[in-house]
PDB file of C-alpha atoms and ligand atoms in Angstrom:
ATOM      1  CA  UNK A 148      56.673 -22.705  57.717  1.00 38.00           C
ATOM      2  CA  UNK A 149      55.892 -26.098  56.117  1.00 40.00           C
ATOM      3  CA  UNK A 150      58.301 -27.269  53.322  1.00 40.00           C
ATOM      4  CA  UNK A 151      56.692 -26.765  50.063  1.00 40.00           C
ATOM      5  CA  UNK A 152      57.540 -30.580  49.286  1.00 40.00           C
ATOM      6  CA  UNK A 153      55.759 -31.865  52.120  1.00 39.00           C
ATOM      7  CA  UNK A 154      52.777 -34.126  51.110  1.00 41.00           C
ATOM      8  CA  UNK A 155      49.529 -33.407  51.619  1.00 45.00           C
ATOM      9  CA  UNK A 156      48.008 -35.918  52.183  1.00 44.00           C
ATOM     10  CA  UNK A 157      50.207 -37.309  54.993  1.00 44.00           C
ATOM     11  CA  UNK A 158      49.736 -33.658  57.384  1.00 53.00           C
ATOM     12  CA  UNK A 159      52.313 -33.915  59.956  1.00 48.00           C
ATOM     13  CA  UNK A 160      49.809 -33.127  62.895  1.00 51.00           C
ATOM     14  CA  UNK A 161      47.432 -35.866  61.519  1.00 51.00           C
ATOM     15  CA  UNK A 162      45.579 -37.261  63.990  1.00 51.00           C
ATOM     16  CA  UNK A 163      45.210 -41.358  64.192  1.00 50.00           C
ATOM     17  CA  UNK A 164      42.946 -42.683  61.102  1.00 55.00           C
ATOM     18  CA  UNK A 165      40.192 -44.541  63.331  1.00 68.00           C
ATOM     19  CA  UNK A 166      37.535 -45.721  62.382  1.00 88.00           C
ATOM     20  CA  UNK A 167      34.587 -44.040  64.437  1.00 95.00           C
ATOM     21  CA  UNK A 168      31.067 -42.680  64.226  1.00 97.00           C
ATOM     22  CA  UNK A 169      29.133 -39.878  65.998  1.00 98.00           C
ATOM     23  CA  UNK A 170      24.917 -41.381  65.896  1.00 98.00           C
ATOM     24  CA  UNK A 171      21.623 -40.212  66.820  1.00 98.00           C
ATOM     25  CA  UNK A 172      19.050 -43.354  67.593  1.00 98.00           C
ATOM     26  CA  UNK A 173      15.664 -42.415  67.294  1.00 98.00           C
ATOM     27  CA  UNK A 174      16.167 -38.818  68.827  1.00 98.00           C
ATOM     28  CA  UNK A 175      13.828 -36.131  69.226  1.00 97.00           C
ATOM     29  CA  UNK A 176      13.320 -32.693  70.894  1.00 97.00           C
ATOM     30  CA  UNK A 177      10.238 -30.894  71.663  1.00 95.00           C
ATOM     31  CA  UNK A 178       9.360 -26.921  72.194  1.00 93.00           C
ATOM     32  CA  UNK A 179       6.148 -26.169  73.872  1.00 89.00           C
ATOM     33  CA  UNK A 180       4.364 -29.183  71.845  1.00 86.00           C
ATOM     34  CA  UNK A 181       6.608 -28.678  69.065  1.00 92.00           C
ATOM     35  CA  UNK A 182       8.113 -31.283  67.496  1.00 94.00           C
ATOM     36  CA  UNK A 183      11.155 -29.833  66.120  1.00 97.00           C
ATOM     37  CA  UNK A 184      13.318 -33.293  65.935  1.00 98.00           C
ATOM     38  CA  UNK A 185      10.876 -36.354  66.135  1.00 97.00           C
ATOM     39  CA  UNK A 186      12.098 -39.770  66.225  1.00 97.00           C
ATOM     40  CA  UNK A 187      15.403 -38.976  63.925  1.00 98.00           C
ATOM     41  CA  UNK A 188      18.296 -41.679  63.769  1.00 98.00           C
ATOM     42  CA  UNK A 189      21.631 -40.476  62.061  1.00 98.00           C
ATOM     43  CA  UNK A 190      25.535 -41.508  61.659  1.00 98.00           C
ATOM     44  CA  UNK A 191      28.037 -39.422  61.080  1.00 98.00           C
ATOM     45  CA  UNK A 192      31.148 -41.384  59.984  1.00 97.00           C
ATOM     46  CA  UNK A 193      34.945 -40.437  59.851  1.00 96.00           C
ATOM     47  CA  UNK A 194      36.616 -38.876  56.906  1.00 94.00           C
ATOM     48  CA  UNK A 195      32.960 -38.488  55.327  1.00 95.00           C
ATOM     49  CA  UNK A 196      30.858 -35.555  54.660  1.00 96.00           C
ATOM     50  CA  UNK A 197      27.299 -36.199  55.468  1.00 97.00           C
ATOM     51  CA  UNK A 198      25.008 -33.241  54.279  1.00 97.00           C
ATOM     52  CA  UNK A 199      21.696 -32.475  56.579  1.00 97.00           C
ATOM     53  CA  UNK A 200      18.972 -30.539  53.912  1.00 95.00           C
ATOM     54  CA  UNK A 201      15.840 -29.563  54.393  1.00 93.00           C
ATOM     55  CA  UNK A 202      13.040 -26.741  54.214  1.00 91.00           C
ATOM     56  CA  UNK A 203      13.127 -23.456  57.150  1.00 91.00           C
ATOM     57  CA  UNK A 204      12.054 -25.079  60.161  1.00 93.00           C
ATOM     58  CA  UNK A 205      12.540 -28.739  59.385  1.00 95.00           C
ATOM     59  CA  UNK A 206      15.096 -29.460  62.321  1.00 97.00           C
ATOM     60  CA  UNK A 207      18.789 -29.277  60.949  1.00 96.00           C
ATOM     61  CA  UNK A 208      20.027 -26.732  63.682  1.00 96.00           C
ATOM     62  CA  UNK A 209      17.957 -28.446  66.467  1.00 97.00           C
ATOM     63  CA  UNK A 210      19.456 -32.103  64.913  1.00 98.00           C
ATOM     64  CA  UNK A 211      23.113 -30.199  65.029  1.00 98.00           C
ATOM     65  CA  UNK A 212      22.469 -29.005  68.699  1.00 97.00           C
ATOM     66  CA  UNK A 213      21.434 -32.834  69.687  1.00 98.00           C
ATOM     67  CA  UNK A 214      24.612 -34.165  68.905  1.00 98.00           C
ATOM     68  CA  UNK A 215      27.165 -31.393  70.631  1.00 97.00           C
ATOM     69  CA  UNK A 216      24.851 -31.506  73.258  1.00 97.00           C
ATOM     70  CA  UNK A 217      23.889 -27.895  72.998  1.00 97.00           C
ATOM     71  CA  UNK A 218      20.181 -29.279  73.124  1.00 97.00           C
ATOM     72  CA  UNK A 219      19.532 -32.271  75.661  1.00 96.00           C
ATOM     73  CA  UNK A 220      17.247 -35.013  73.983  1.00 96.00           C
ATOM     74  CA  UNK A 221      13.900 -35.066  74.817  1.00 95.00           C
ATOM     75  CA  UNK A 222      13.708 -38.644  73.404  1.00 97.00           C
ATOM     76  CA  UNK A 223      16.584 -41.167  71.804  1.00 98.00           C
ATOM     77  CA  UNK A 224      19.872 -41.302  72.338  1.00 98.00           C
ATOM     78  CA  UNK A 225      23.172 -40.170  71.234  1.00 98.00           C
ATOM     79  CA  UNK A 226      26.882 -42.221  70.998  1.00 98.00           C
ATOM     80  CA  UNK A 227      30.213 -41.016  70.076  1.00 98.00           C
ATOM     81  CA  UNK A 228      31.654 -45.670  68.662  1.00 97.00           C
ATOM     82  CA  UNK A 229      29.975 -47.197  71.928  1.00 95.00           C
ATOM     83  CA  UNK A 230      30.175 -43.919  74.210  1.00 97.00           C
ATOM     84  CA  UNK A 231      26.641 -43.028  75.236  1.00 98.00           C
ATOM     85  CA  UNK A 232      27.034 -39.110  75.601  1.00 98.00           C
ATOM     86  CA  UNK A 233      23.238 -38.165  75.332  1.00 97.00           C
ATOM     87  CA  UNK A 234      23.410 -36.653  79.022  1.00 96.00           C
ATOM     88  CA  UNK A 235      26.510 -35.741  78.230  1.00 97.00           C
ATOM     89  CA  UNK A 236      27.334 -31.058  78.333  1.00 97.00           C
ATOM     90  CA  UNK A 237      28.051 -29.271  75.379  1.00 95.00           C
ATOM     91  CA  UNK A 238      31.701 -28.828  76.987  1.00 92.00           C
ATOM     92  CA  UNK A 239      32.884 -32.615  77.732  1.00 95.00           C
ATOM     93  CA  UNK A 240      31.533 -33.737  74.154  1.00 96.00           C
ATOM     94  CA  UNK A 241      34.089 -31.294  72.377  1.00 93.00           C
ATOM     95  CA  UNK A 242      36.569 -32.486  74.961  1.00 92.00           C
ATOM     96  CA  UNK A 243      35.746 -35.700  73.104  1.00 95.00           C
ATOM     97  CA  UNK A 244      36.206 -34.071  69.574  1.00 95.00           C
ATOM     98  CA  UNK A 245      32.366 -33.309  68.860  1.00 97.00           C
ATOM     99  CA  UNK A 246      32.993 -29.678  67.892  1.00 95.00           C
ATOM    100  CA  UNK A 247      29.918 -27.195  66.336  1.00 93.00           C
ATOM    101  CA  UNK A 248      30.875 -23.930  64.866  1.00 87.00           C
ATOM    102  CA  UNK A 249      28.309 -20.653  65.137  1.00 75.00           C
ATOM    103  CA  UNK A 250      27.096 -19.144  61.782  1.00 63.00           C
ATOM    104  CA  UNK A 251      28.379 -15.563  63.010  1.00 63.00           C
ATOM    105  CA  UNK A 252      32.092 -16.877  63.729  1.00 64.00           C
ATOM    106  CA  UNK A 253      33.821 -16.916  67.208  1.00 78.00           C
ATOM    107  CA  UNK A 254      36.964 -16.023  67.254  1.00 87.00           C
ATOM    108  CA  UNK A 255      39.061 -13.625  69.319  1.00 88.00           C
ATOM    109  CA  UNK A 256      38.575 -10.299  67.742  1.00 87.00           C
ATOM    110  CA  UNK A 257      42.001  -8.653  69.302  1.00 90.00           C
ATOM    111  CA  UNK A 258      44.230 -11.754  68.090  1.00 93.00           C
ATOM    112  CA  UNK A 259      45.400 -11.912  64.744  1.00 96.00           C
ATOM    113  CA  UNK A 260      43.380 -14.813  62.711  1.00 96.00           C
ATOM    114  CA  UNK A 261      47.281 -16.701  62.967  1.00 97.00           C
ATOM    115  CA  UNK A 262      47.328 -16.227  66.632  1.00 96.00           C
ATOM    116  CA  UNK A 263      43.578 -17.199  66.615  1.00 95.00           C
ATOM    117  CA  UNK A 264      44.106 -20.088  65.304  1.00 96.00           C
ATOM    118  CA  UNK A 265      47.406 -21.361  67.547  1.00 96.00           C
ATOM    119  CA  UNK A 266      45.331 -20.276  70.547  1.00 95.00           C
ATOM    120  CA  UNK A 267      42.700 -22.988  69.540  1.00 94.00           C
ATOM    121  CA  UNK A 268      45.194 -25.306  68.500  1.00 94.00           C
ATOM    122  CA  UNK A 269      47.193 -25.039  71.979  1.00 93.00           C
ATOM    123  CA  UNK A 270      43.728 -25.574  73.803  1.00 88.00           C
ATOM    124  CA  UNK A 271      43.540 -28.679  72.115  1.00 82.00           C
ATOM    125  CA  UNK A 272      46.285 -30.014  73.946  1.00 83.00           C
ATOM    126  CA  UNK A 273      49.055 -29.814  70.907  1.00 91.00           C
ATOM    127  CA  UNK A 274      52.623 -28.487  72.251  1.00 94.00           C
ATOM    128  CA  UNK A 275      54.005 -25.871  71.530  1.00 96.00           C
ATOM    129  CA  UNK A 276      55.512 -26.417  67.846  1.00 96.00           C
ATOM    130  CA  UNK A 277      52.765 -28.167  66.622  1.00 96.00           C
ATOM    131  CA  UNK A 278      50.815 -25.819  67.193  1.00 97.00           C
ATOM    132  CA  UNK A 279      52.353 -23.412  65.246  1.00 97.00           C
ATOM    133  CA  UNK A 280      52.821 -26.324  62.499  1.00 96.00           C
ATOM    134  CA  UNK A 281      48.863 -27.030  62.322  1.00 96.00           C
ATOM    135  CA  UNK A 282      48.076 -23.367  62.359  1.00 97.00           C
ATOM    136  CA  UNK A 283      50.362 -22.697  59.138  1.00 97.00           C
ATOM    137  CA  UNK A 284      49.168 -26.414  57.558  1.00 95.00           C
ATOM    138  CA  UNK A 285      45.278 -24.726  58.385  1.00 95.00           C
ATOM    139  CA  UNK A 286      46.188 -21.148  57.220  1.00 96.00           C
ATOM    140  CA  UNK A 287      47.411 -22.560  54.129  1.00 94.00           C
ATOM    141  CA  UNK A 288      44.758 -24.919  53.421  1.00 92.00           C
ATOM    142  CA  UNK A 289      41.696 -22.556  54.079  1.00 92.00           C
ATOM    143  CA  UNK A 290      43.646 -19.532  51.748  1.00 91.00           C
ATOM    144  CA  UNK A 291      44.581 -17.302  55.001  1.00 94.00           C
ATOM    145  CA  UNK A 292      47.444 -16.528  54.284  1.00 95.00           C
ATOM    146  CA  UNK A 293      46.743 -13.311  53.177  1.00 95.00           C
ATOM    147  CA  UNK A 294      44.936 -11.691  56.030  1.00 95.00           C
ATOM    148  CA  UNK A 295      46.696 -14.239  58.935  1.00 96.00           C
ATOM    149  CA  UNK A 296      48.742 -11.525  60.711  1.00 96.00           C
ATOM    150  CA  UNK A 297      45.416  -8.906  60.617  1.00 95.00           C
ATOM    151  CA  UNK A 298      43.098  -8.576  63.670  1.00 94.00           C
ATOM    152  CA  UNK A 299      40.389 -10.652  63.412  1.00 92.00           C
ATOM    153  CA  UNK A 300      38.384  -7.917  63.939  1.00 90.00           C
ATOM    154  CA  UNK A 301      39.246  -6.266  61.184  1.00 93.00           C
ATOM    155  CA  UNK A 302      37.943  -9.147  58.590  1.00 90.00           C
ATOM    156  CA  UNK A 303      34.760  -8.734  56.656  1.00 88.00           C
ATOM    157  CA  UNK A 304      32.111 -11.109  57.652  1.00 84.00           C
ATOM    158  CA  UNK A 305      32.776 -14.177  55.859  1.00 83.00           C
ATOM    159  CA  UNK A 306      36.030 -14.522  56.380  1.00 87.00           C
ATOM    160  CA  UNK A 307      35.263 -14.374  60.078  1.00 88.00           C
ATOM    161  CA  UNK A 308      33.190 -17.020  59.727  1.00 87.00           C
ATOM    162  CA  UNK A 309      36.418 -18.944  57.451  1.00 90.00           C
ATOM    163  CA  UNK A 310      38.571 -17.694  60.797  1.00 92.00           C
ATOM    164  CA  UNK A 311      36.094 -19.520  63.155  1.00 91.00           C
ATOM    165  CA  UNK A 312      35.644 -22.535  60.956  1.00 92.00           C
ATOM    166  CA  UNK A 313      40.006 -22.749  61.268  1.00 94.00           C
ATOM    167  CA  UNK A 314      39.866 -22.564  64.534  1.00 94.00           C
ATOM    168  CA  UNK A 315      37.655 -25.275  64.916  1.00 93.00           C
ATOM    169  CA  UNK A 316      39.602 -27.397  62.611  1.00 93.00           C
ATOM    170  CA  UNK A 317      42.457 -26.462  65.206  1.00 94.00           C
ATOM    171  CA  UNK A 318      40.915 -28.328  68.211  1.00 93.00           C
ATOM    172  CA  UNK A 319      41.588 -31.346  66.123  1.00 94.00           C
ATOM    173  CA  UNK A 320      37.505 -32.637  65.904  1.00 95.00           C
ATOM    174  CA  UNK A 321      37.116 -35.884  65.575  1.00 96.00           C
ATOM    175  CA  UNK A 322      33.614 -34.645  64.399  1.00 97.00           C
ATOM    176  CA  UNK A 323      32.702 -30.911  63.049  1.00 96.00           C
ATOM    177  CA  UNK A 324      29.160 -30.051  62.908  1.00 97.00           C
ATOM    178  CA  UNK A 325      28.776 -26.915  60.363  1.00 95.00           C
ATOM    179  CA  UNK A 326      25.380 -24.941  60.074  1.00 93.00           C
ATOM    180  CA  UNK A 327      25.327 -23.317  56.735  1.00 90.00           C
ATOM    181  CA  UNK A 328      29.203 -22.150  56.915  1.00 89.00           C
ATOM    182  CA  UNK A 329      29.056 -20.478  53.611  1.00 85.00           C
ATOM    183  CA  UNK A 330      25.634 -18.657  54.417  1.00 83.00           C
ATOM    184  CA  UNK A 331      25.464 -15.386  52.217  1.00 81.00           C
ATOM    185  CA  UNK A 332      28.634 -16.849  49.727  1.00 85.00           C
ATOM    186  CA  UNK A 333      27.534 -17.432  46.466  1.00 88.00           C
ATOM    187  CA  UNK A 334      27.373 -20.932  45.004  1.00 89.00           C
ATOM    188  CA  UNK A 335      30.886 -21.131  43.511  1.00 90.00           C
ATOM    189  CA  UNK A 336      32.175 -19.610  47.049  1.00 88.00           C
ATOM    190  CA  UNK A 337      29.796 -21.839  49.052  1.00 90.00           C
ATOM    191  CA  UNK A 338      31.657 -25.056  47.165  1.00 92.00           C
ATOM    192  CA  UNK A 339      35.005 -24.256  46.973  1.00 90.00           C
ATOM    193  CA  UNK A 340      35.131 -23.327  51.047  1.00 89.00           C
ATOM    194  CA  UNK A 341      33.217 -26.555  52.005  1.00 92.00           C
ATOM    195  CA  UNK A 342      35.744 -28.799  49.700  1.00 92.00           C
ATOM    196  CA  UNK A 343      38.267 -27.284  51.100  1.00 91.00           C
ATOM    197  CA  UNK A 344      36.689 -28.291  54.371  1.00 90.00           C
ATOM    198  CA  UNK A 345      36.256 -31.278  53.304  1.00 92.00           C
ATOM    199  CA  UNK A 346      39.794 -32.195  51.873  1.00 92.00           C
ATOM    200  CA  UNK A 347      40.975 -31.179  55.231  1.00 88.00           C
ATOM    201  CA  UNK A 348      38.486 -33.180  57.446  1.00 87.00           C
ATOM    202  CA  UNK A 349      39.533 -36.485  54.899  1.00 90.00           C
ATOM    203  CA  UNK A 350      43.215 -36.238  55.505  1.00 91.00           C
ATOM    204  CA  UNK A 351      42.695 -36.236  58.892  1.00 89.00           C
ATOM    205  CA  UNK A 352      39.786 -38.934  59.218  1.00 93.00           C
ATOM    206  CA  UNK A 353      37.520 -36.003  60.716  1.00 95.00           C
ATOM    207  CA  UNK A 354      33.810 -36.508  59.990  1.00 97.00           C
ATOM    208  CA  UNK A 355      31.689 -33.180  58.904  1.00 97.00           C
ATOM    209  CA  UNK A 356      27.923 -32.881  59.580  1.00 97.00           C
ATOM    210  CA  UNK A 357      26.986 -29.900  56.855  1.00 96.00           C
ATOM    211  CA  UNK A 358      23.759 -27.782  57.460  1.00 95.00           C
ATOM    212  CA  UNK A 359      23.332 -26.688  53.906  1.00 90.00           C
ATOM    213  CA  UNK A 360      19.985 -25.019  52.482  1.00 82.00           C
ATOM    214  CA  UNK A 361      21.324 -25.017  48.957  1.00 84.00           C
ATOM    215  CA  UNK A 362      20.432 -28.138  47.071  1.00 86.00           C
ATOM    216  CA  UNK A 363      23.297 -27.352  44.235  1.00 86.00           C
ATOM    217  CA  UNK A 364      25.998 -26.763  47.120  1.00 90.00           C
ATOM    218  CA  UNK A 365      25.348 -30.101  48.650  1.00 93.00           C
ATOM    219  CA  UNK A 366      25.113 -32.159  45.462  1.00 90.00           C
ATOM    220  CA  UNK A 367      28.714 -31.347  44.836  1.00 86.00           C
ATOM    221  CA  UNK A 368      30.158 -31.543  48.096  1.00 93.00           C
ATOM    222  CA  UNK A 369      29.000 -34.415  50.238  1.00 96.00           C
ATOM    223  CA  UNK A 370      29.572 -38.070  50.168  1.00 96.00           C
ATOM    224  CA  UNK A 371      25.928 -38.516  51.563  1.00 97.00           C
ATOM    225  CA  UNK A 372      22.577 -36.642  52.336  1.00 97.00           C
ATOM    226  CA  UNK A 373      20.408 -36.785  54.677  1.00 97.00           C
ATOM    227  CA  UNK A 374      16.858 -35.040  53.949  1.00 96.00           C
ATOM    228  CA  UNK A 375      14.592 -33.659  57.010  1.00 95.00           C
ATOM    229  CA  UNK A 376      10.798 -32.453  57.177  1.00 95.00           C
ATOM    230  CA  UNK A 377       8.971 -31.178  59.854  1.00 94.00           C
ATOM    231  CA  UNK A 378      11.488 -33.252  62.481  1.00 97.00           C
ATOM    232  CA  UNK A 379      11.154 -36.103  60.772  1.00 97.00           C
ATOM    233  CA  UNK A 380      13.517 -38.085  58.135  1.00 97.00           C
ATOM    234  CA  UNK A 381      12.515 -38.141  54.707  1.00 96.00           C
ATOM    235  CA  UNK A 382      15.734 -39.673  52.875  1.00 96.00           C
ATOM    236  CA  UNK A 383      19.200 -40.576  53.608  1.00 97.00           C
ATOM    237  CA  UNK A 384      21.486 -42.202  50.692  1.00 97.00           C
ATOM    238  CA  UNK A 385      23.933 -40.672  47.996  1.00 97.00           C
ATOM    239  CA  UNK A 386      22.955 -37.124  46.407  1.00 95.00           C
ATOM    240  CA  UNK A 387      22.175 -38.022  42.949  1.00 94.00           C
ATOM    241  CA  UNK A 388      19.946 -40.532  44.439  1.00 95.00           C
ATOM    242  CA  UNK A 389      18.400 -38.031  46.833  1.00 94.00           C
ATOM    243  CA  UNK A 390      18.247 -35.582  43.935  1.00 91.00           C
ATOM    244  CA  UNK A 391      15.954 -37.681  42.419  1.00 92.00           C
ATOM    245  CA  UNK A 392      13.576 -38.986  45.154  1.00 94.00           C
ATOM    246  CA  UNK A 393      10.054 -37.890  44.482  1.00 93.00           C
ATOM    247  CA  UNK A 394       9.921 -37.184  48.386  1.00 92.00           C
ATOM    248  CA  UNK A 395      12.570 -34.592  48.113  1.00 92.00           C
ATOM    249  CA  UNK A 396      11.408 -33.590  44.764  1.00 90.00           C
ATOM    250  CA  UNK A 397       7.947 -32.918  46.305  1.00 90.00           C
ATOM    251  CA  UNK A 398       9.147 -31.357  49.811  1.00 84.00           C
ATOM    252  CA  UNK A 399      12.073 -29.505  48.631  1.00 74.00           C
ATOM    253  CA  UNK A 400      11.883 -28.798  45.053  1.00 69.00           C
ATOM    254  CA  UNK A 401       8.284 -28.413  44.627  1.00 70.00           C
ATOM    255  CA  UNK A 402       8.227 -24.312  45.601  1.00 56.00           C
ATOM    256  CA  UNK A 403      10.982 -23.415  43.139  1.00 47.00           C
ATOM    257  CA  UNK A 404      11.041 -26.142  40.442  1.00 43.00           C
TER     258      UNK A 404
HETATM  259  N1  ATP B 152      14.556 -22.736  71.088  1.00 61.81           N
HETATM  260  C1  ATP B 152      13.414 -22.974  70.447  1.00 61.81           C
HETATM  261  N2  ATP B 152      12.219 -22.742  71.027  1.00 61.81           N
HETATM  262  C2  ATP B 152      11.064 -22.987  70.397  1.00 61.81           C
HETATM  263  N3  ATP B 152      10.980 -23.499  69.149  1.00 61.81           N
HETATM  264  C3  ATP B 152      12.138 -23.755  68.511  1.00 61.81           C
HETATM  265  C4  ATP B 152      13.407 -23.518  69.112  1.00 61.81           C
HETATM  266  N4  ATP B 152      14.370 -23.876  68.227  1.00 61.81           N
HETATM  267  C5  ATP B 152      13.733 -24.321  67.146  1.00 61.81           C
HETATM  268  N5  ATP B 152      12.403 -24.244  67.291  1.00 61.81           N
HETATM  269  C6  ATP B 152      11.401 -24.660  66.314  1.00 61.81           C
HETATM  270  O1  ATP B 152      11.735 -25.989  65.922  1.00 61.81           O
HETATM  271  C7  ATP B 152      11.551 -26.157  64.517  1.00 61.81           C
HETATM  272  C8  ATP B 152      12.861 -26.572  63.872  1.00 61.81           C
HETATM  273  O2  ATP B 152      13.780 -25.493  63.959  1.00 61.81           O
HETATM  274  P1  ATP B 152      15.282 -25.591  63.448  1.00 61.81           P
HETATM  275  O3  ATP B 152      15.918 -24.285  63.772  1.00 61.81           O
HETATM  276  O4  ATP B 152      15.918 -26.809  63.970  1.00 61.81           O
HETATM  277  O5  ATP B 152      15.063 -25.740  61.871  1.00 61.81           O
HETATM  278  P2  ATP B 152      16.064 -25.541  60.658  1.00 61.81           P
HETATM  279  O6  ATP B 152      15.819 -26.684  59.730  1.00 61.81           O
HETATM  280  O7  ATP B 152      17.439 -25.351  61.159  1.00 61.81           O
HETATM  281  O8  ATP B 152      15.530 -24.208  59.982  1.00 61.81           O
HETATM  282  P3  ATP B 152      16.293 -23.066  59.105  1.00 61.81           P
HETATM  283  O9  ATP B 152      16.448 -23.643  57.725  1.00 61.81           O
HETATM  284  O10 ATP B 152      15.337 -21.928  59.126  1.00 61.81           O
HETATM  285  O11 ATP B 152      17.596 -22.775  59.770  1.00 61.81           O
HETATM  286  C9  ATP B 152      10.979 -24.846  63.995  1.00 61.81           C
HETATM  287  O12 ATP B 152       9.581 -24.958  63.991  1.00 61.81           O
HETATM  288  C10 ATP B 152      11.445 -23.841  65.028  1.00 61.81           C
HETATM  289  O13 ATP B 152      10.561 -22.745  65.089  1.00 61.81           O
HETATM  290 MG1   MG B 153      18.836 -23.781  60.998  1.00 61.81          MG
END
């Protein structure tokens, strides 16, 4: 277990604070004539949360799947610093530290959400003990601790999802990509969890790409937004400036407000 007077913000398994950026240069993807992504350029940068909005349809997942190379570019180009991964697989980029969660949670439903989360940790290369000292910094930080010797299997649905998103965090990302993590959590939920994510990503110079419908849950939780359309970019720069932007008030307020 960790000592209670351990600090927090010096984790022992922190990983080197470097400097480095996951970007999209004018990237695109097409379906049948669809334009899902068209012509989008987008950086990522350690320790930051940058928060990808948007209306249904307007190209966050397929903007996600670009860069951890679950979708191959049509057009553009993607770098991890001065890496050029765009023909890069889905597998060699999280080798890298590009990781993506899935909005239904993968995790091993026979292993307990503790052993869950050492397996990931071991698989990303960490020995033995710090493993096991990750996975109880990780259990700890994401409020586990109650349910971390229980099956994963036998967890309700969103703490799956909180399982999946540890594990992830386990592999050490240098860059976690996050559709809608706290998808049916209410706003106070939806917050707190990404915070916590995001306290945890900053401490260990991680970068986190957030899909996140909820204007409200973004405001309060990312350093920077970055507001899509129909494939295209409408606005990128801090939320309360976003907030205000008569683009995004038009696009993505306009139905409710
Ligand atoms: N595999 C696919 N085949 C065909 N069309 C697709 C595919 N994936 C996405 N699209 C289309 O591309 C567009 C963008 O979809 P995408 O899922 O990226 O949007 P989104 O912003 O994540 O939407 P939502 O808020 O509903 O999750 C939509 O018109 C969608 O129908
Ligand atoms: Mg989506």
């Amino acid at each position: 277990m960790n000592s209670p007077t351990a600090p927090a913000a010096a984790p022992a398994t922190e990983t080197p604070t470097t400097q480095s950026q996951l970007q999209m240069v004018d990237g695109g993807i097409h379906f049948d004539g669809v334009k899902a992504v068209d012509g989008v350029s987008i950086t990522v940068r350690s320790g930051e949360v940058l928060g990808l909005i948007g209306p249904n349809g307007s190209g966050k997942t397929s903007t996600l799947n670009l860069l951890c190379g679950m979708l191959r570019a049509t057009s553009g180009s993607i770098h991890l610093d001065d890496r050029d991964v765009t023909r890069m697989s889905m597998r060699h980029r999280a080798r890298l530290g590009i990781v993506r969660t899935f909005q239904s949670g993968r995790v091993f439903a026979r292993l307990s959400v503790a052993e869950n989360i050492e397996a990931a940790a071991l698989g990303g290369r960490l020995r033995r003990s710090a493993a096991r000292k990750l996975r109880d910094e990780i259990i700890d930080e994401l409020g586990l601790g109650a349910v971390a010797a229980a099956p994963a299997s036998s967890l309700p649905a969103g703490q799956i999802r909180t399982a999946a998103i540890a594990r992830a965090l386990a592999t050490r990302p240098r860059f976690l990509l996050l559709d809608e993590p706290a998808a049916g959590q209410n706003e106070a939920e939806a917050v707190d969890l990404i915070n916590t994510i995001r306290g945890f990503a900053r401490r260990r110079s991680c970068g986190v790409l957030l899909v996140e419908h909820d204007m409200a849950v973004v405001m309060g939780t990312c350093d920077r937004l970055h507001v899509l359309d129909s494939g295209r970019t409408v606005v990128e720069g801090k939320p309360p400036a976003v907030r205000k932007d008569p683009q995004v008030i038009e696009i993505y307020f306009g139905k409710r407000y």
